[in-house]
Amino acid sequence: MAATIINGYEIAAKIRSRTAEETLKLKEAGIEPCLAVILVGDNPASVSYVTGKQKALAEVGMKDRSIHLKEETTEEELLELIRTLNEDSTVHGILVQLPLPRHINGEKVIMAISPEKDVDGFHPVNMGNLIIGRKAFLPCTPHGVLVLLEETGVETDGARAVIVGRSNIVGKPLAILLTRKEYNATVTICHTGTKKLKEITRQADILIAAAGSPGMITGDMIKPGAAVIDVGVNRIPDSTKKSGFRLTGDVKFEEALEVAGCITPVPKGVGPMTIAMLMVNTLESALNFKNKANRQK
Ligand code: NDP
């Protein structure tokens, strides 16, 4: 029997709609949640991600303070902009679209964002709090994956989860979150040094592919009935498309469909969830600022 296709697009729309309702309430209370998305240069993939974020901001009714800087922007100019936005009490979230041009040190830039406005959840303070289970902005993609699993009714408690990819923005935080008591999964992280990958992935009740390697997860690597979450977004040149490329995941979708219990497609799987969770984090940040202001009254 073919796997159920998890509709990330629909689930994300539901989350945006709930976020829009909460945003409206906050606006009525005099606070307009506001996100500053900073884009440096014109990397086509980054431009399209930023456009997606702007569309979502408009949809949920939040203020969009997007700033598009030219490729030649210096590191110091970018850091100065971040300092200004950190100080601006009308801005609740700051996001710098990655990757940055090579002459800018991405780590330095992330470190410059105030942890209170770090709605991407990449600052070491948020990452550290996440690890020890304290309140933190959860990184949007891992958070989106967890919501997808919950909304689809995938049992994580006692499940064996295998994550292919150990990046700081997806694989690592997702592994930490899935091992939290509330999710209670047993997690294995795989990477390019992993031997006998197939033997490991075939044990997964939940298989998460976050490698950035198109089609690397084949049908024979999947345990029958497993939940398969494909985080990968790969641009494959395709002259039949107007854009000149098509998007594909890390999972061979047609093969996986025959084996898995449920699976996310690419596009319309994890991608829209990442943006929806960014809206959730921005709302949370605005609420934090409101509560802080109330305490200081
Ligand atoms: P990184 O390149 O930072 O990390 C990739 C990880 O996958 C590395 O740990 C790497 O191992 C591992 N890996 C790569 N190839 C293999 C392989 N053949 N076998 C085993 N492990 C492998 O990528 P990101 O985490 O930033 O992104 C991963 C994918 O997810 C990309 O396609 C990206 O576009 C997509 N993405 C999608 C998002 C969404 O919203 N849908 C958001 C963020 C990312 P090693 O450490 O050994 O090099």
Coordinates of C-alpha atoms and ligand atoms in Angstrom, one line a residue:
M1 CA 0.0 0.0 0.0
A2 CA 1.4 3.4 -0.9
A3 CA 2.4 5.7 1.9
T4 CA 0.3 8.6 3.2
I5 CA 1.7 11.8 1.9
I6 CA 2.0 14.4 4.7
N7 CA 0.7 17.7 3.5
G8 CA 3.2 20.2 5.0
Y9 CA 1.6 22.9 3.0
E10 CA -1.8 22.5 4.6
I11 CA -0.4 22.0 8.1
A12 CA 1.7 25.2 7.7
A13 CA -1.4 27.1 6.5
K14 CA -3.2 26.0 9.7
I15 CA -0.4 27.3 11.9
R16 CA -0.2 30.6 10.0
S17 CA -3.9 31.0 10.5
R18 CA -3.6 30.4 14.2
T19 CA -0.7 32.8 14.4
A20 CA -2.6 35.5 12.5
E21 CA -5.4 35.3 15.1
E22 CA -2.9 35.7 17.9
T23 CA -1.1 38.5 16.0
L24 CA -4.4 40.4 15.7
K25 CA -5.0 40.1 19.5
L26 CA -1.5 41.5 20.1
K27 CA -2.0 44.4 17.7
E28 CA -5.3 45.2 19.5
A29 CA -3.2 45.4 22.7
G30 CA -0.9 47.9 21.0
I31 CA 2.0 45.7 19.9
E32 CA 2.7 45.0 16.3
P33 CA 4.9 41.9 15.9
C34 CA 7.8 42.8 13.6
L35 CA 10.5 40.8 11.9
A36 CA 13.6 42.2 10.2
V37 CA 14.9 39.8 7.5
I38 CA 18.3 40.8 6.3
L39 CA 19.5 39.6 2.9
V40 CA 23.0 40.3 1.7
G41 CA 23.5 39.9 -2.1
D42 CA 21.3 38.2 -4.7
N43 CA 21.8 34.5 -4.2
P44 CA 18.6 33.2 -6.1
A45 CA 17.8 30.5 -3.5
S46 CA 18.1 33.1 -0.7
V47 CA 16.0 35.6 -2.6
S48 CA 13.3 33.0 -2.9
Y49 CA 13.4 32.0 0.8
V50 CA 13.2 35.7 1.8
T51 CA 10.3 36.3 -0.5
G52 CA 8.5 33.3 1.1
K53 CA 9.1 34.8 4.5
Q54 CA 7.8 38.2 3.4
K55 CA 4.6 36.6 2.0
A56 CA 4.0 34.8 5.3
L57 CA 4.6 38.0 7.3
A58 CA 1.9 39.7 5.2
E59 CA -0.5 36.8 5.6
V60 CA -0.2 36.7 9.4
G61 CA -0.4 40.5 9.6
M62 CA 3.1 41.1 11.0
K63 CA 5.3 44.1 10.2
D64 CA 7.9 43.3 7.6
R65 CA 11.2 45.2 8.1
S66 CA 13.1 43.4 5.4
I67 CA 16.4 44.9 4.4
H68 CA 18.2 44.0 1.2
L69 CA 21.9 44.9 1.3
K70 CA 24.3 44.7 -1.7
E71 CA 26.8 41.9 -2.0
E72 CA 29.7 44.3 -1.3
T73 CA 28.3 45.2 2.2
T74 CA 31.2 44.9 4.7
E75 CA 31.0 42.7 7.8
E76 CA 31.2 45.9 10.0
E77 CA 28.3 47.5 8.1
L78 CA 26.2 44.4 8.7
L79 CA 27.2 44.2 12.4
E80 CA 26.3 47.9 12.8
L81 CA 22.8 47.3 11.3
I82 CA 22.3 44.4 13.6
R83 CA 23.3 46.5 16.6
T84 CA 20.8 49.2 15.5
L85 CA 18.0 46.6 15.2
N86 CA 18.9 45.1 18.5
E87 CA 18.3 48.5 20.1
D88 CA 15.0 49.1 18.2
S89 CA 12.2 48.3 20.5
T90 CA 9.7 48.0 17.6
V91 CA 11.6 45.1 16.1
H92 CA 11.0 41.7 17.8
G93 CA 12.9 39.3 15.5
I94 CA 16.1 39.6 13.5
L95 CA 17.0 37.0 10.9
V96 CA 20.0 37.1 8.6
Q97 CA 19.5 34.9 5.6
L98 CA 22.3 32.4 5.2
P99 CA 24.6 31.7 3.5
L100 CA 26.4 35.1 3.6
P101 CA 28.9 36.2 1.1
R102 CA 32.4 34.7 1.7
H103 CA 33.9 37.9 3.1
I104 CA 31.5 38.0 6.0
N105 CA 31.9 35.7 9.0
G106 CA 28.5 34.1 9.5
E107 CA 29.3 33.0 13.1
K108 CA 30.2 36.5 14.1
V109 CA 27.0 37.8 12.6
I110 CA 24.8 35.2 14.4
M111 CA 26.6 36.0 17.7
A112 CA 25.8 39.7 17.2
I113 CA 22.0 39.2 17.2
S114 CA 20.4 39.7 20.6
P115 CA 19.4 36.2 21.8
E116 CA 16.0 37.8 22.7
K117 CA 15.4 38.6 19.0
D118 CA 17.1 35.5 17.6
V119 CA 13.9 34.0 16.1
D120 CA 16.0 31.6 14.0
G121 CA 17.2 30.0 17.3
F122 CA 20.8 29.8 16.0
H123 CA 22.5 31.9 18.7
P124 CA 24.6 29.8 21.2
V125 CA 22.4 31.1 24.1
N126 CA 19.3 29.7 22.5
M127 CA 21.1 26.6 21.3
G128 CA 22.5 26.0 24.9
N129 CA 19.1 26.6 26.5
L130 CA 17.6 24.1 24.0
I131 CA 20.1 21.5 25.0
I132 CA 19.5 21.8 28.8
G133 CA 15.7 22.1 28.3
R134 CA 15.3 25.8 29.2
K135 CA 13.0 28.2 27.4
A136 CA 14.5 29.0 24.0
F137 CA 13.6 29.9 20.5
L138 CA 13.5 26.5 18.8
P139 CA 15.2 26.5 15.3
C140 CA 12.4 26.6 12.8
T141 CA 13.1 23.6 10.7
P142 CA 13.6 21.1 13.5
H143 CA 10.5 22.6 15.2
G144 CA 8.6 22.3 12.0
V145 CA 9.5 18.6 11.7
L146 CA 8.3 17.9 15.3
V147 CA 5.0 19.7 14.5
L148 CA 4.6 17.6 11.3
L149 CA 5.1 14.4 13.3
E150 CA 2.6 15.5 15.9
E151 CA 0.0 16.7 13.4
T152 CA 0.3 13.4 11.5
G153 CA -0.1 11.3 14.7
V154 CA 3.4 9.7 14.4
E155 CA 4.2 8.2 17.8
T156 CA 7.7 9.4 18.9
D157 CA 7.6 7.8 22.4
G158 CA 9.9 4.8 22.3
A159 CA 10.4 5.1 18.6
R160 CA 13.8 4.7 16.9
A161 CA 14.6 7.9 15.0
V162 CA 17.5 8.1 12.6
I163 CA 18.6 11.5 11.3
V164 CA 20.9 11.7 8.3
G165 CA 22.8 15.0 8.7
R166 CA 24.5 16.7 11.7
S167 CA 24.3 20.4 10.9
N168 CA 23.8 23.0 13.6
I169 CA 20.6 24.2 12.1
V170 CA 18.8 20.9 11.4
G171 CA 20.3 17.5 12.4
K172 CA 21.8 18.4 15.8
P173 CA 19.0 20.4 17.3
L174 CA 16.4 17.9 16.0
A175 CA 18.3 15.1 17.6
I176 CA 18.3 16.9 21.0
L177 CA 14.6 17.8 20.7
L178 CA 13.5 14.2 19.8
T179 CA 15.4 12.9 22.9
R180 CA 13.5 15.2 25.2
K181 CA 11.2 13.4 27.6
E182 CA 8.1 14.8 25.9
Y183 CA 9.1 13.1 22.6
N184 CA 11.1 10.2 24.1
A185 CA 12.6 8.9 20.9
T186 CA 15.9 7.0 20.7
V187 CA 18.0 8.9 18.2
T188 CA 20.9 8.0 15.9
I189 CA 22.6 10.7 14.0
C190 CA 24.4 9.7 10.7
H191 CA 26.8 11.7 8.6
T192 CA 29.4 11.1 5.9
G193 CA 31.6 9.1 8.3
T194 CA 28.8 6.6 9.1
K195 CA 29.5 3.1 8.0
K196 CA 26.7 0.8 6.7
L197 CA 24.2 3.6 6.6
K198 CA 21.5 1.4 5.1
E199 CA 21.6 -1.0 8.0
I200 CA 21.0 1.9 10.3
T201 CA 18.3 3.7 8.3
R202 CA 16.4 0.4 7.9
Q203 CA 16.0 0.3 11.7
A204 CA 14.3 3.7 11.8
D205 CA 10.6 4.0 12.8
I206 CA 11.2 7.7 11.9
L207 CA 13.7 8.5 9.2
I208 CA 14.7 12.1 8.8
A209 CA 16.9 13.0 5.8
A210 CA 18.7 16.3 6.1
A211 CA 21.8 15.8 4.1
G212 CA 21.4 18.0 1.0
S213 CA 22.2 15.0 -1.2
P214 CA 19.5 14.5 -3.8
G215 CA 17.8 11.1 -3.8
M216 CA 20.4 9.5 -1.4
I217 CA 17.7 7.7 0.5
T218 CA 16.5 4.9 -1.7
G219 CA 13.5 2.6 -1.0
D220 CA 15.6 -0.2 0.2
M221 CA 17.0 2.0 3.0
I222 CA 13.5 2.5 4.6
K223 CA 11.9 0.2 7.1
P224 CA 8.4 -0.8 5.9
G225 CA 5.8 1.5 7.5
A226 CA 8.3 4.1 8.7
A227 CA 7.6 7.8 8.8
V228 CA 9.9 9.5 6.4
I229 CA 10.6 13.2 6.7
D230 CA 12.6 14.7 3.8
V231 CA 14.2 18.0 4.9
G232 CA 16.4 18.2 1.8
V233 CA 15.9 20.9 -0.7
N234 CA 18.1 20.5 -3.8
R235 CA 17.9 22.5 -7.0
I236 CA 18.4 20.2 -10.0
P237 CA 18.9 21.9 -13.4
D238 CA 15.9 21.2 -15.6
S239 CA 15.5 22.9 -19.0
T240 CA 11.8 21.9 -19.2
K241 CA 11.1 24.3 -16.3
K242 CA 10.7 28.0 -16.7
S243 CA 13.0 28.6 -13.7
G244 CA 15.6 26.3 -15.2
F245 CA 15.5 23.9 -12.2
R246 CA 13.3 21.7 -10.2
L247 CA 13.3 21.0 -6.5
T248 CA 14.0 17.6 -5.2
G249 CA 14.5 16.1 -1.7
D250 CA 17.1 13.8 -0.3
V251 CA 14.7 10.8 -0.6
K252 CA 13.8 9.0 -3.8
F253 CA 10.1 9.8 -3.4
E254 CA 8.5 7.3 -5.8
E255 CA 10.5 4.4 -4.3
A256 CA 9.9 5.6 -0.7
L257 CA 6.2 5.8 -1.4
E258 CA 6.0 2.1 -1.9
V259 CA 7.7 1.3 1.5
A260 CA 7.0 4.1 4.0
G261 CA 4.0 4.5 6.2
C262 CA 3.9 8.2 5.6
I263 CA 6.2 10.7 3.9
T264 CA 6.7 14.4 3.3
P265 CA 7.0 15.5 -0.3
V266 CA 9.5 18.1 -1.7
P267 CA 8.3 20.8 -2.2
K268 CA 5.2 21.3 0.1
G269 CA 6.6 19.2 2.9
V270 CA 9.1 20.6 5.5
G271 CA 9.7 23.9 3.6
P272 CA 6.4 25.7 4.4
M273 CA 6.7 24.5 8.0
T274 CA 10.0 26.2 8.5
I275 CA 8.5 29.5 7.5
A276 CA 5.4 28.9 9.6
M277 CA 7.5 28.2 12.7
L278 CA 9.4 31.5 12.1
M279 CA 6.1 33.3 12.4
V280 CA 5.4 31.4 15.6
N281 CA 8.8 32.4 17.0
T282 CA 8.3 36.1 16.0
L283 CA 4.9 36.1 17.7
E284 CA 6.5 34.5 20.8
S285 CA 9.2 37.2 20.8
A286 CA 6.7 40.0 20.6
L287 CA 4.8 38.4 23.5
N288 CA 8.0 38.2 25.5
F289 CA 8.6 41.9 25.0
K290 CA 5.1 42.7 26.0
N291 CA 5.3 40.7 29.2
K292 CA 8.7 42.2 30.0
A293 CA 7.3 45.7 29.5
N294 CA 4.3 44.9 31.8
R295 CA 6.7 43.6 34.5
Q296 CA 8.7 46.8 34.3
K297 CA 5.5 49.0 34.8
Ligands
NDP1 P1 24.7 20.9 5.7 O1 25.4 20.8 4.4 O2 25.1 21.9 6.7 O3 24.8 19.4 6.4 C1 24.5 18.3 5.7 C2 24.8 17.1 6.6 O4 24.4 15.9 5.9 C3 26.2 17.0 7.1 O5 26.2 16.6 8.4 C4 26.8 15.9 6.2 O6 27.7 15.1 6.8 C5 25.5 15.0 6.0 N1 25.6 14.3 4.7 C6 25.7 14.8 3.5 N2 25.7 13.9 2.5 C7 25.7 12.7 3.2 C8 25.7 11.4 2.8 N3 25.8 11.0 1.5 N4 25.6 10.4 3.7 C9 25.5 10.7 5.0 N5 25.5 12.0 5.5 C10 25.6 13.0 4.6 O7 23.1 21.0 5.4 P2 21.9 21.6 6.2 O8 21.6 20.8 7.4 O9 22.0 23.1 6.2 O10 20.7 21.3 5.1 C11 20.5 19.9 4.7 C12 19.4 19.9 3.6 O11 18.2 20.5 4.2 C13 19.8 20.8 2.4 O12 19.2 20.2 1.3 C14 19.1 22.1 2.7 O13 18.7 22.8 1.6 C15 17.8 21.6 3.4 N6 17.2 22.5 4.3 C16 15.9 22.7 4.2 C17 15.2 23.5 5.0 C18 13.7 23.5 4.8 O14 13.1 24.5 5.3 N7 13.1 22.6 4.1 C19 15.8 24.3 6.0 C20 17.2 24.0 6.1 C21 17.9 23.2 5.3 P3 29.2 15.7 7.3 O15 28.9 16.4 8.6 O16 30.0 14.4 7.6 O17 29.7 16.5 6.2

